[in-house]
Amino acid sequence: MNVVVIGANAAGMSFAAKYKRNQPADTVTIIEKRSYISFGSCGLPYFVGGQFDDTGRMVSRTPEQAINSGLDLRLETEVIAVNRLEQMVTLRHLGQDSQIAYDRLIICTGARPIVPDFGQYNRDNVFTLTSLEDGLALRAALSEDNKRQVCIIGAGFIGLEVFDAVHPTGKHITLIEREPHVMSRQFSPELIEPVEQAISASDTDLRTGCSVSAIRDRDQGGYCIETDQGTIEADIVVLALGFRPNTELFDLAKNDHGALLADLYGATEDPNIFTAGDCAVTHHQILGQPMYQPLATTANKQARMLADKLAGKATYLNGFLGSSCLKVLDYELACTGINEPMAKAHGLAVKVSTIHDKNQTDYCPGQEDISIKLVYHPETHVLLGGEIIGKKGVVGRVDALAVAISAGMTTAQLGYLDFCYAPPFARTWDALNVAGNVAR
Ligand SMILES: Cc1cc2nc3c(=O)[nH]c(=O)nc-3n(C[C@H](O)[C@H](O)[C@H](O)COP(=O)(O)OP(=O)(O)OC[C@H]3O[C@@H](n4cnc5c(N)ncnc54)[C@H](O)[C@@H]3O)c2cc1C
């Protein structure tokens, strides 16, 4: 069996490595247009912020390791066409085109940053952050003392991670978000407001409800960013406006985002073509529907499950909750499952309950506020989602919540769940127990 994988990053390499281990007799060819593989973009904000210097630490597998494991790896080779009838892909390497046949094609082409048409401007100091090259270029620009003003457009995951990385450099930051709140797709206004206040208090010009219409070159160098709240000046601009799946090449069914439609295990409408990662939909565990949730966690798991499925092995995939987290200044933010806007968009009746509690006892140093919002079924009280924001102990609690949701637990069961307690970590009734008991 000839298996061809397009893309050698999180999804492509996870798939290829697992597939080859499962079915060593099959030929697995993996095509990657870049010169490196298995690059963890998730590390980029921290590299840009100077938390570590060695870019190799973002690479989990070298080309040599991939080749030594039996994979036929083709670097700096781009797939430029797929002929589904003849089961053939066209490759371009150093300007030369060639073809390769497949029995099974696995599309793991990922996504690229959205760059809106903001007019004509020089790109020298306007950055997106996805590749190693992006990270090196942004870090180099930030190291220049004469570049004092940074404007980040978009305050979702990447925008806020970049903000958090740049903030300690002492540069002046303007953070622009079109929605009324930062992270508005993931977090409720009442939970996110303290984080927004902390951002503003950190000498940052946070502009929410602010829409960018154009970027112009400034006469003395740098940029003018035209917005509906006036003109903002910047030496460095970071565009963090979301991602678009790399799927234009494929004549296959897609959702509104352009993500390839596939079943729970990555099977597309073509029986010989499968997909995983940021180029494809994932299935939401609660909504039971395909969604676009581009995350490293889902890309890796989806790809591995697909490899097991194709080997006829039992798999455990039951869809995804979209569990995710990030750090902003002293705050930890995390969420899982569905939130109110998602429920509304899908016509799902839910109840919600919010508590403001403490992460631990007051007599041990480190007590902080923690806010928890639960989303649950109005009659059965089965947990459907949750968001937690605080300064300590947030992510572990959301992980616990993800387990509770996956297990189909109710708010009442969460209220009595046997969580750990010792004074430096919690209170006798953990904040999650309290959230479960308060939800009615
Ligand atoms: C700055 C940043 C921070 C992030 N932080 C987190 C985080 O904290 N947690 C989290 O869960 N996720 C995070 N993510 C998301 C995560 O990185 C992605 O979900 C993950 O990389 C998706 O992997 P993938 O293999 O599907 O796609 P990609 O990583 O996009 O890889 C696709 C690969 O396909 C190759 N390719 C594309 N088209 C072709 C073609 N035609 N021919 C040959 N090769 C091709 C590309 O060169 C690329 O190597 C972050 C992303 C970024 C950018």
Tab-separated table of C-alpha atoms and ligand atoms in Angstrom:
chain	number	residue	atom	x	y	z
A	1	MET	CA	0.000	0.000	0.000
A	2	ASN	CA	1.307	3.430	-1.012
A	3	VAL	CA	0.381	6.091	1.506
A	4	VAL	CA	1.132	9.730	0.660
A	5	VAL	CA	0.908	12.373	3.391
A	6	ILE	CA	0.889	16.093	2.542
A	7	GLY	CA	2.349	18.229	5.338
A	8	ALA	CA	4.944	17.162	7.906
A	9	ASN	CA	3.975	19.088	10.979
A	10	ALA	CA	1.775	18.197	13.986
A	11	ALA	CA	-0.898	16.241	12.121
A	12	GLY	CA	1.175	14.904	9.212
A	13	MET	CA	4.074	13.649	11.311
A	14	SER	CA	1.837	12.216	14.051
A	15	PHE	CA	-0.072	10.308	11.411
A	16	ALA	CA	2.977	9.150	9.468
A	17	ALA	CA	4.922	7.979	12.518
A	18	LYS	CA	1.995	6.060	13.992
A	19	TYR	CA	0.922	4.605	10.647
A	20	LYS	CA	4.433	3.324	9.921
A	21	ARG	CA	4.649	1.722	13.357
A	22	ASN	CA	1.243	0.109	12.821
A	23	GLN	CA	1.870	-1.047	9.250
A	24	PRO	CA	5.634	-1.212	8.612
A	25	ALA	CA	5.241	-3.000	5.261
A	26	ASP	CA	3.413	-0.025	3.707
A	27	THR	CA	5.311	2.771	1.956
A	28	VAL	CA	4.685	6.109	3.642
A	29	THR	CA	5.819	9.137	1.636
A	30	ILE	CA	5.527	12.469	3.380
A	31	ILE	CA	5.687	15.670	1.351
A	32	GLU	CA	6.646	18.947	3.052
A	33	LYS	CA	7.195	22.266	1.322
A	34	ARG	CA	9.353	23.677	4.101
A	35	SER	CA	12.891	22.547	4.927
A	36	TYR	CA	11.975	21.371	8.438
A	37	ILE	CA	9.340	19.183	10.058
A	38	SER	CA	7.548	18.709	13.393
A	39	PHE	CA	7.802	22.368	14.274
A	40	GLY	CA	5.812	23.425	17.328
A	41	SER	CA	4.433	26.869	16.493
A	42	CYS	CA	3.005	26.945	20.022
A	43	GLY	CA	6.480	27.824	21.290
A	44	LEU	CA	6.825	30.866	19.037
A	45	PRO	CA	5.378	33.537	21.367
A	46	TYR	CA	7.746	32.378	24.118
A	47	PHE	CA	10.712	32.342	21.737
A	48	VAL	CA	9.792	35.826	20.522
A	49	GLY	CA	9.545	36.960	24.154
A	50	GLY	CA	13.069	35.650	24.828
A	51	GLN	CA	12.118	32.845	27.220
A	52	PHE	CA	14.534	30.587	25.330
A	53	ASP	CA	16.995	31.089	22.474
A	54	ASP	CA	17.501	27.743	20.799
A	55	THR	CA	14.936	27.360	18.000
A	56	GLY	CA	15.723	23.631	17.932
A	57	ARG	CA	13.712	23.316	21.130
A	58	MET	CA	10.547	23.897	19.096
A	59	VAL	CA	11.318	20.917	16.870
A	60	SER	CA	10.192	17.556	18.192
A	61	ARG	CA	11.599	15.403	15.374
A	62	THR	CA	14.376	16.025	12.860
A	63	PRO	CA	14.233	14.935	9.195
A	64	GLU	CA	16.966	12.369	9.938
A	65	GLN	CA	14.870	10.817	12.702
A	66	ALA	CA	11.873	10.644	10.365
A	67	ILE	CA	13.916	8.997	7.608
A	68	ASN	CA	15.525	6.564	10.070
A	69	SER	CA	12.053	5.474	11.162
A	70	GLY	CA	11.357	4.308	7.612
A	71	LEU	CA	9.470	7.298	6.232
A	72	ASP	CA	10.147	8.530	2.690
A	73	LEU	CA	10.420	12.235	3.508
A	74	ARG	CA	10.501	14.786	0.686
A	75	LEU	CA	11.488	18.213	1.978
A	76	GLU	CA	11.174	21.527	0.117
A	77	THR	CA	8.629	19.777	-2.058
A	78	GLU	CA	5.195	21.227	-2.613
A	79	VAL	CA	2.099	19.371	-3.707
A	80	ILE	CA	0.641	21.509	-6.464
A	81	ALA	CA	-2.151	19.284	-7.777
A	82	VAL	CA	-4.142	16.190	-6.918
A	83	ASN	CA	-5.751	13.996	-9.550
A	84	ARG	CA	-8.368	11.995	-7.697
A	85	LEU	CA	-9.367	9.912	-10.702
A	86	GLU	CA	-5.852	8.650	-11.347
A	87	GLN	CA	-4.898	8.771	-7.653
A	88	MET	CA	-1.857	10.849	-8.431
A	89	VAL	CA	-0.317	13.953	-6.858
A	90	THR	CA	1.924	16.419	-8.662
A	91	LEU	CA	4.969	17.600	-6.720
A	92	ARG	CA	7.219	20.588	-7.303
A	93	HIS	CA	10.805	20.436	-6.012
A	94	LEU	CA	13.396	23.065	-6.989
A	95	GLY	CA	11.248	24.086	-9.952
A	96	GLN	CA	10.954	20.507	-11.258
A	97	ASP	CA	7.546	18.824	-11.386
A	98	SER	CA	6.988	15.123	-10.921
A	99	GLN	CA	4.151	12.793	-10.042
A	100	ILE	CA	3.612	10.194	-7.396
A	101	ALA	CA	0.773	7.665	-7.128
A	102	TYR	CA	-1.161	6.945	-3.959
A	103	ASP	CA	-3.495	4.284	-2.673
A	104	ARG	CA	-4.344	6.476	0.282
A	105	LEU	CA	-3.817	10.226	0.447
A	106	ILE	CA	-3.668	11.945	3.833
A	107	ILE	CA	-4.113	15.723	3.721
A	108	CYS	CA	-2.453	17.515	6.651
A	109	THR	CA	-1.738	20.896	5.058
A	110	GLY	CA	-2.670	22.969	8.112
A	111	ALA	CA	-3.697	26.606	8.002
A	112	ARG	CA	-2.177	30.005	7.344
A	113	PRO	CA	-2.749	33.338	9.064
A	114	ILE	CA	-5.498	35.534	7.659
A	115	VAL	CA	-4.053	38.752	6.240
A	116	PRO	CA	-6.901	41.143	5.351
A	117	ASP	CA	-6.570	43.686	2.593
A	118	PHE	CA	-5.455	46.714	4.602
A	119	GLY	CA	-4.191	48.494	1.475
A	120	GLN	CA	-0.659	49.231	0.264
A	121	TYR	CA	2.108	49.286	2.869
A	122	ASN	CA	5.614	47.912	3.159
A	123	ARG	CA	5.759	44.540	4.891
A	124	ASP	CA	9.198	45.017	6.454
A	125	ASN	CA	7.871	45.306	9.998
A	126	VAL	CA	4.407	43.799	9.662
A	127	PHE	CA	4.388	40.240	10.952
A	128	THR	CA	2.263	37.165	11.321
A	129	LEU	CA	3.428	34.401	13.619
A	130	THR	CA	3.262	30.820	12.384
A	131	SER	CA	6.599	29.669	11.022
A	132	LEU	CA	10.149	29.582	12.326
A	133	GLU	CA	10.986	32.386	9.867
A	134	ASP	CA	8.135	34.517	11.298
A	135	GLY	CA	9.448	33.990	14.817
A	136	LEU	CA	13.033	34.883	13.936
A	137	ALA	CA	11.934	38.012	12.060
A	138	LEU	CA	9.613	39.290	14.802
A	139	ARG	CA	12.196	38.636	17.512
A	140	ALA	CA	14.846	40.495	15.509
A	141	ALA	CA	12.530	43.492	15.014
A	142	LEU	CA	11.644	43.563	18.720
A	143	SER	CA	15.324	43.599	19.625
A	144	GLU	CA	15.797	46.994	17.937
A	145	ASP	CA	15.713	49.697	20.608
A	146	ASN	CA	14.504	52.374	18.210
A	147	LYS	CA	11.330	50.426	17.520
A	148	ARG	CA	9.298	51.457	20.543
A	149	GLN	CA	5.675	51.122	19.449
A	150	VAL	CA	4.085	47.747	18.795
A	151	CYS	CA	0.558	47.359	17.521
A	152	ILE	CA	-1.093	43.940	17.752
A	153	ILE	CA	-4.238	43.580	15.668
A	154	GLY	CA	-6.481	40.842	17.019
A	155	ALA	CA	-6.839	39.822	20.661
A	156	GLY	CA	-7.593	36.130	20.384
A	157	PHE	CA	-5.203	33.366	21.463
A	158	ILE	CA	-2.225	34.371	19.314
A	159	GLY	CA	-2.674	38.143	19.777
A	160	LEU	CA	-2.784	37.792	23.542
A	161	GLU	CA	0.144	35.383	23.630
A	162	VAL	CA	2.174	37.855	21.584
A	163	PHE	CA	1.055	40.662	23.901
A	164	ASP	CA	2.161	38.628	26.916
A	165	ALA	CA	5.523	37.947	25.282
A	166	VAL	CA	6.186	41.534	24.190
A	167	HIS	CA	4.932	43.216	27.360
A	168	PRO	CA	8.073	42.514	29.472
A	169	THR	CA	10.251	44.218	26.823
A	170	GLY	CA	8.870	47.585	27.957
A	171	LYS	CA	7.756	48.593	24.476
A	172	HIS	CA	4.530	50.514	24.188
A	173	ILE	CA	1.780	48.190	22.989
A	174	THR	CA	-1.536	48.965	21.363
A	175	LEU	CA	-3.803	45.938	21.326
A	176	ILE	CA	-6.754	46.183	18.958
A	177	GLU	CA	-9.816	43.933	19.040
A	178	ARG	CA	-12.874	44.355	16.815
A	179	GLU	CA	-15.227	42.593	19.249
A	180	PRO	CA	-16.389	44.333	22.437
A	181	HIS	CA	-14.114	42.046	24.495
A	182	VAL	CA	-10.882	40.148	24.044
A	183	MET	CA	-11.262	36.367	23.581
A	184	SER	CA	-15.003	36.874	23.163
A	185	ARG	CA	-15.473	33.549	21.393
A	186	GLN	CA	-14.098	31.650	24.357
A	187	PHE	CA	-14.871	33.689	27.482
A	188	SER	CA	-17.848	35.586	28.916
A	189	PRO	CA	-17.594	39.340	29.516
A	190	GLU	CA	-18.050	39.012	33.291
A	191	LEU	CA	-15.072	36.658	33.514
A	192	ILE	CA	-12.750	38.380	31.067
A	193	GLU	CA	-13.189	41.936	32.379
A	194	PRO	CA	-10.542	41.651	35.155
A	195	VAL	CA	-8.060	40.459	32.522
A	196	GLU	CA	-8.889	43.444	30.311
A	197	GLN	CA	-8.447	45.766	33.279
A	198	ALA	CA	-5.055	44.210	33.994
A	199	ILE	CA	-4.013	44.684	30.350
A	200	SER	CA	-5.025	48.355	30.441
A	201	ALA	CA	-3.332	48.849	33.819
A	202	SER	CA	-0.096	47.483	32.336
A	203	ASP	CA	0.397	50.660	30.315
A	204	THR	CA	-1.123	49.058	27.250
A	205	ASP	CA	-3.533	50.890	24.990
A	206	LEU	CA	-6.279	48.258	24.761
A	207	ARG	CA	-8.850	49.171	22.117
A	208	THR	CA	-11.847	46.856	22.113
A	209	GLY	CA	-14.757	47.349	19.710
A	210	CYS	CA	-12.168	48.867	17.384
A	211	SER	CA	-12.022	48.016	13.697
A	212	VAL	CA	-8.939	48.474	11.506
A	213	SER	CA	-9.612	49.712	7.970
A	214	ALA	CA	-6.116	50.347	6.594
A	215	ILE	CA	-2.399	50.307	7.288
A	216	ARG	CA	-0.317	53.099	5.740
A	217	ASP	CA	3.425	53.729	5.626
A	218	ARG	CA	4.472	56.627	7.869
A	219	ASP	CA	6.761	59.234	6.290
A	220	GLN	CA	9.440	58.842	8.953
A	221	GLY	CA	9.218	55.024	8.835
A	222	GLY	CA	6.815	52.740	10.644
A	223	TYR	CA	3.077	52.661	10.143
A	224	CYS	CA	-0.210	54.482	10.649
A	225	ILE	CA	-3.051	52.108	11.435
A	226	GLU	CA	-6.391	53.616	10.489
A	227	THR	CA	-9.232	52.538	12.759
A	228	ASP	CA	-12.760	53.665	13.597
A	229	GLN	CA	-11.238	54.964	16.846
A	230	GLY	CA	-8.640	57.127	15.111
A	231	THR	CA	-5.102	56.614	13.819
A	232	ILE	CA	-2.609	54.533	15.777
A	233	GLU	CA	1.127	54.820	15.126
A	234	ALA	CA	3.444	51.851	15.293
A	235	ASP	CA	6.961	50.727	14.414
A	236	ILE	CA	6.010	47.064	14.458
A	237	VAL	CA	2.636	45.565	13.559
A	238	VAL	CA	1.556	42.017	14.387
A	239	LEU	CA	-1.455	40.595	12.560
A	240	ALA	CA	-3.237	37.990	14.687
A	241	LEU	CA	-6.581	37.717	12.943
A	242	GLY	CA	-7.188	34.012	12.799
A	243	PHE	CA	-6.370	31.210	10.403
A	244	ARG	CA	-7.566	29.951	7.040
A	245	PRO	CA	-7.209	26.251	6.134
A	246	ASN	CA	-4.783	25.430	3.288
A	247	THR	CA	-7.330	23.547	1.223
A	248	GLU	CA	-7.706	25.478	-2.058
A	249	LEU	CA	-5.859	22.694	-3.852
A	250	PHE	CA	-8.415	20.059	-3.035
A	251	ASP	CA	-11.652	19.504	-4.869
A	252	LEU	CA	-13.405	18.101	-1.807
A	253	ALA	CA	-16.344	19.238	0.334
A	254	LYS	CA	-15.486	22.038	2.802
A	255	ASN	CA	-17.269	23.943	5.542
A	256	ASP	CA	-17.764	27.747	5.692
A	257	HIS	CA	-14.197	28.196	6.955
A	258	GLY	CA	-12.807	26.250	4.003
A	259	ALA	CA	-11.922	23.325	6.296
A	260	LEU	CA	-12.195	19.891	4.691
A	261	LEU	CA	-15.308	18.035	5.752
A	262	ALA	CA	-14.555	14.645	7.205
A	263	ASP	CA	-16.108	12.127	9.561
A	264	LEU	CA	-15.059	11.564	13.158
A	265	TYR	CA	-11.968	9.672	11.969
A	266	GLY	CA	-10.905	11.968	9.150
A	267	ALA	CA	-12.505	10.149	6.184
A	268	THR	CA	-13.468	12.602	3.430
A	269	GLU	CA	-16.101	12.028	0.748
A	270	ASP	CA	-13.388	10.300	-1.353
A	271	PRO	CA	-12.816	6.776	0.014
A	272	ASN	CA	-9.068	7.053	-0.651
A	273	ILE	CA	-8.541	10.475	0.938
A	274	PHE	CA	-8.310	11.255	4.632
A	275	THR	CA	-7.442	14.393	6.558
A	276	ALA	CA	-6.424	15.665	9.987
A	277	GLY	CA	-5.311	18.858	11.726
A	278	ASP	CA	-5.845	22.527	10.995
A	279	CYS	CA	-6.949	21.945	7.399
A	280	ALA	CA	-9.946	19.888	8.502
A	281	VAL	CA	-12.989	20.028	10.707
A	282	THR	CA	-13.022	18.332	14.076
A	283	HIS	CA	-16.112	16.818	15.609
A	284	HIS	CA	-17.418	18.531	18.668
A	285	GLN	CA	-18.171	16.115	21.458
A	286	ILE	CA	-21.095	18.117	22.847
A	287	LEU	CA	-22.599	19.532	19.677
A	288	GLY	CA	-22.105	16.304	17.735
A	289	GLN	CA	-21.251	18.397	14.704
A	290	PRO	CA	-18.155	19.207	12.699
A	291	MET	CA	-16.478	22.438	13.765
A	292	TYR	CA	-13.310	24.311	12.959
A	293	GLN	CA	-11.069	24.199	16.053
A	294	PRO	CA	-7.455	24.592	14.914
A	295	LEU	CA	-5.424	23.349	17.888
A	296	ALA	CA	-2.223	21.355	18.256
A	297	THR	CA	-3.918	19.051	20.745
A	298	THR	CA	-6.667	18.054	18.322
A	299	ALA	CA	-4.308	17.845	15.317
A	300	ASN	CA	-2.071	15.325	17.099
A	301	LYS	CA	-4.895	13.205	18.485
A	302	GLN	CA	-6.949	13.233	15.297
A	303	ALA	CA	-3.933	12.122	13.256
A	304	ARG	CA	-2.947	9.299	15.598
A	305	MET	CA	-6.519	8.044	15.803
A	306	LEU	CA	-6.744	8.054	12.010
A	307	ALA	CA	-3.563	5.971	11.777
A	308	ASP	CA	-5.026	3.449	14.242
A	309	LYS	CA	-8.363	3.401	12.480
A	310	LEU	CA	-6.695	2.641	9.129
A	311	ALA	CA	-4.827	-0.206	10.803
A	312	GLY	CA	-8.142	-1.619	11.988
A	313	LYS	CA	-7.285	-0.939	15.628
A	314	ALA	CA	-9.834	0.062	18.250
A	315	THR	CA	-9.724	3.815	18.742
A	316	TYR	CA	-11.068	6.066	21.468
A	317	LEU	CA	-12.068	9.136	19.529
A	318	ASN	CA	-15.356	10.573	20.709
A	319	GLY	CA	-14.920	14.061	19.325
A	320	PHE	CA	-13.293	17.067	20.953
A	321	LEU	CA	-14.241	19.585	23.593
A	322	GLY	CA	-11.970	22.348	22.277
A	323	SER	CA	-10.216	22.524	25.658
A	324	SER	CA	-7.718	25.360	25.543
A	325	CYS	CA	-5.788	27.690	27.782
A	326	LEU	CA	-3.454	30.654	27.829
A	327	LYS	CA	-1.573	32.982	30.117
A	328	VAL	CA	-2.050	36.749	30.062
A	329	LEU	CA	0.090	38.728	32.530
A	330	ASP	CA	-0.658	37.138	35.934
A	331	TYR	CA	-3.848	35.522	34.697
A	332	GLU	CA	-4.534	31.967	33.620
A	333	LEU	CA	-7.495	31.471	31.285
A	334	ALA	CA	-8.947	28.125	30.288
A	335	CYS	CA	-12.159	26.715	28.855
A	336	THR	CA	-13.670	23.470	27.646
A	337	GLY	CA	-16.857	22.264	25.996
A	338	ILE	CA	-19.505	24.752	24.920
A	339	ASN	CA	-20.235	28.263	26.132
A	340	GLU	CA	-23.437	30.302	25.957
A	341	PRO	CA	-22.870	31.860	22.502
A	342	MET	CA	-22.084	28.427	21.027
A	343	ALA	CA	-25.217	26.953	22.587
A	344	LYS	CA	-27.285	29.829	21.226
A	345	ALA	CA	-25.791	29.515	17.746
A	346	HIS	CA	-26.723	25.832	17.712
A	347	GLY	CA	-30.208	26.313	19.170
A	348	LEU	CA	-29.301	24.390	22.312
A	349	ALA	CA	-31.120	25.271	25.548
A	350	VAL	CA	-28.635	25.516	28.421
A	351	LYS	CA	-28.391	26.872	31.943
A	352	VAL	CA	-25.359	28.687	33.260
A	353	SER	CA	-24.020	29.436	36.686
A	354	THR	CA	-21.080	31.619	37.693
A	355	ILE	CA	-19.200	31.684	40.978
A	356	HIS	CA	-16.389	33.905	42.216
A	357	ASP	CA	-14.386	31.942	44.749
A	358	LYS	CA	-10.801	31.431	45.970
A	359	ASN	CA	-8.241	28.958	44.710
A	360	GLN	CA	-6.996	27.962	48.213
A	361	THR	CA	-7.014	28.848	51.916
A	362	ASP	CA	-6.144	32.388	53.008
A	363	TYR	CA	-3.566	31.417	55.643
A	364	CYS	CA	-1.130	29.984	53.098
A	365	PRO	CA	0.520	32.492	50.785
A	366	GLY	CA	-0.904	32.523	47.283
A	367	GLN	CA	-4.634	32.855	47.743
A	368	GLU	CA	-6.197	34.336	44.598
A	369	ASP	CA	-9.637	34.959	43.190
A	370	ILE	CA	-10.942	32.352	40.808
A	371	SER	CA	-14.093	32.656	38.694
A	372	ILE	CA	-15.875	29.639	37.283
A	373	LYS	CA	-18.752	29.565	34.848
A	374	LEU	CA	-20.485	26.273	34.150
A	375	VAL	CA	-22.787	25.500	31.245
A	376	TYR	CA	-25.158	22.560	31.695
A	377	HIS	CA	-28.340	20.955	30.457
A	378	PRO	CA	-31.385	22.757	31.909
A	379	GLU	CA	-33.208	19.575	32.955
A	380	THR	CA	-30.654	16.815	33.426
A	381	HIS	CA	-27.951	19.191	34.723
A	382	VAL	CA	-25.379	17.225	32.713
A	383	LEU	CA	-22.238	19.353	32.333
A	384	LEU	CA	-21.674	20.749	28.840
A	385	GLY	CA	-18.906	23.290	29.248
A	386	GLY	CA	-17.047	25.653	31.473
A	387	GLU	CA	-14.646	28.545	31.618
A	388	ILE	CA	-12.310	29.464	34.455
A	389	ILE	CA	-10.201	32.573	34.955
A	390	GLY	CA	-7.913	33.332	37.868
A	391	LYS	CA	-4.281	33.704	38.783
A	392	LYS	CA	-3.558	30.234	40.123
A	393	GLY	CA	-4.868	26.705	39.676
A	394	VAL	CA	-7.005	27.382	36.616
A	395	VAL	CA	-5.787	24.929	33.997
A	396	GLY	CA	-5.849	21.821	36.218
A	397	ARG	CA	-9.423	22.609	37.171
A	398	VAL	CA	-10.494	22.978	33.546
A	399	ASP	CA	-8.790	19.671	32.799
A	400	ALA	CA	-10.818	18.121	35.634
A	401	LEU	CA	-13.933	19.678	34.169
A	402	ALA	CA	-13.106	18.218	30.752
A	403	VAL	CA	-12.938	14.771	32.372
A	404	ALA	CA	-16.253	15.357	34.146
A	405	ILE	CA	-17.908	16.487	30.899
A	406	SER	CA	-16.488	13.529	28.979
A	407	ALA	CA	-17.789	11.201	31.661
A	408	GLY	CA	-21.273	12.729	31.317
A	409	MET	CA	-21.346	13.943	34.909
A	410	THR	CA	-23.957	16.290	36.330
A	411	THR	CA	-23.416	19.497	38.287
A	412	ALA	CA	-24.466	17.637	41.454
A	413	GLN	CA	-21.821	14.968	40.862
A	414	LEU	CA	-19.235	17.713	40.313
A	415	GLY	CA	-20.331	19.196	43.629
A	416	TYR	CA	-19.268	16.037	45.452
A	417	LEU	CA	-16.362	14.972	43.243
A	418	ASP	CA	-13.501	13.864	45.458
A	419	PHE	CA	-10.888	16.493	44.644
A	420	CYS	CA	-7.625	16.853	46.590
A	421	TYR	CA	-7.371	19.258	49.462
A	422	ALA	CA	-4.440	20.703	51.356
A	423	PRO	CA	-4.274	24.382	52.397
A	424	PRO	CA	-1.693	25.559	49.803
A	425	PHE	CA	-3.744	24.098	46.923
A	426	ALA	CA	-7.472	24.350	47.620
A	427	ARG	CA	-10.132	24.673	50.265
A	428	THR	CA	-12.010	21.746	51.777
A	429	TRP	CA	-14.689	22.284	49.175
A	430	ASP	CA	-12.688	22.950	46.027
A	431	ALA	CA	-13.875	25.877	43.906
A	432	LEU	CA	-15.084	23.315	41.334
A	433	ASN	CA	-17.175	21.557	44.018
A	434	VAL	CA	-18.657	24.929	44.935
A	435	ALA	CA	-19.435	25.677	41.275
A	436	GLY	CA	-21.171	22.292	40.968
A	437	ASN	CA	-23.202	22.795	44.136
A	438	VAL	CA	-24.273	26.339	43.248
A	439	ALA	CA	-25.505	25.331	39.770
A	440	ARG	CA	-29.225	24.554	39.980
B	1	LIG	C1	1.835	31.152	17.485
B	1	LIG	C2	1.007	29.934	17.658
B	1	LIG	C3	0.776	29.449	18.919
B	1	LIG	C4	-0.017	28.330	19.105
B	1	LIG	N1	-0.248	27.865	20.372
B	1	LIG	C5	-1.010	26.763	20.569
B	1	LIG	C6	-1.226	26.258	21.872
B	1	LIG	O1	-0.717	26.798	22.867
B	1	LIG	N2	-2.015	25.167	22.001
B	1	LIG	C7	-2.580	24.518	20.917
B	1	LIG	O2	-3.278	23.499	21.088
B	1	LIG	N3	-2.372	24.980	19.659
B	1	LIG	C8	-1.615	26.077	19.472
B	1	LIG	N4	-1.383	26.544	18.183
B	1	LIG	C9	-1.994	25.833	17.029
B	1	LIG	C10	-1.108	24.704	16.519
B	1	LIG	O3	0.178	25.156	16.244
B	1	LIG	C11	-1.730	24.111	15.271
B	1	LIG	O4	-3.032	23.660	15.607
B	1	LIG	C12	-0.924	22.943	14.718
B	1	LIG	O5	0.335	23.381	14.259
B	1	LIG	C13	-1.671	22.293	13.552
B	1	LIG	O6	-0.871	21.313	12.975
B	1	LIG	P1	-1.121	20.836	11.475
B	1	LIG	O7	-0.110	19.789	11.223
B	1	LIG	O8	-2.547	20.525	11.270
B	1	LIG	O9	-0.873	22.133	10.571
B	1	LIG	P2	0.430	23.029	10.362
B	1	LIG	O10	1.197	23.142	11.625
B	1	LIG	O11	-0.060	24.266	9.715
B	1	LIG	O12	1.313	22.192	9.332
B	1	LIG	C14	0.937	22.010	8.001
B	1	LIG	C15	2.175	21.649	7.209
B	1	LIG	O13	1.802	21.381	5.870
B	1	LIG	C16	2.754	21.960	4.982
B	1	LIG	N5	2.070	22.195	3.696
B	1	LIG	C17	0.972	22.940	3.474
B	1	LIG	N6	0.598	22.905	2.193
B	1	LIG	C18	1.497	22.089	1.566
B	1	LIG	C19	1.629	21.646	0.221
B	1	LIG	N7	0.783	22.000	-0.736
B	1	LIG	N8	2.666	20.818	-0.062
B	1	LIG	C20	3.540	20.433	0.899
B	1	LIG	N9	3.444	20.824	2.189
B	1	LIG	C21	2.434	21.632	2.522
B	1	LIG	C22	3.153	23.233	5.707
B	1	LIG	O14	4.392	23.719	5.247
B	1	LIG	C23	3.196	22.787	7.154
B	1	LIG	O15	4.452	22.282	7.527
B	1	LIG	C24	-0.591	27.673	17.985
B	1	LIG	C25	-0.345	28.167	16.687
B	1	LIG	C26	0.448	29.280	16.526
B	1	LIG	C27	0.689	29.788	15.136
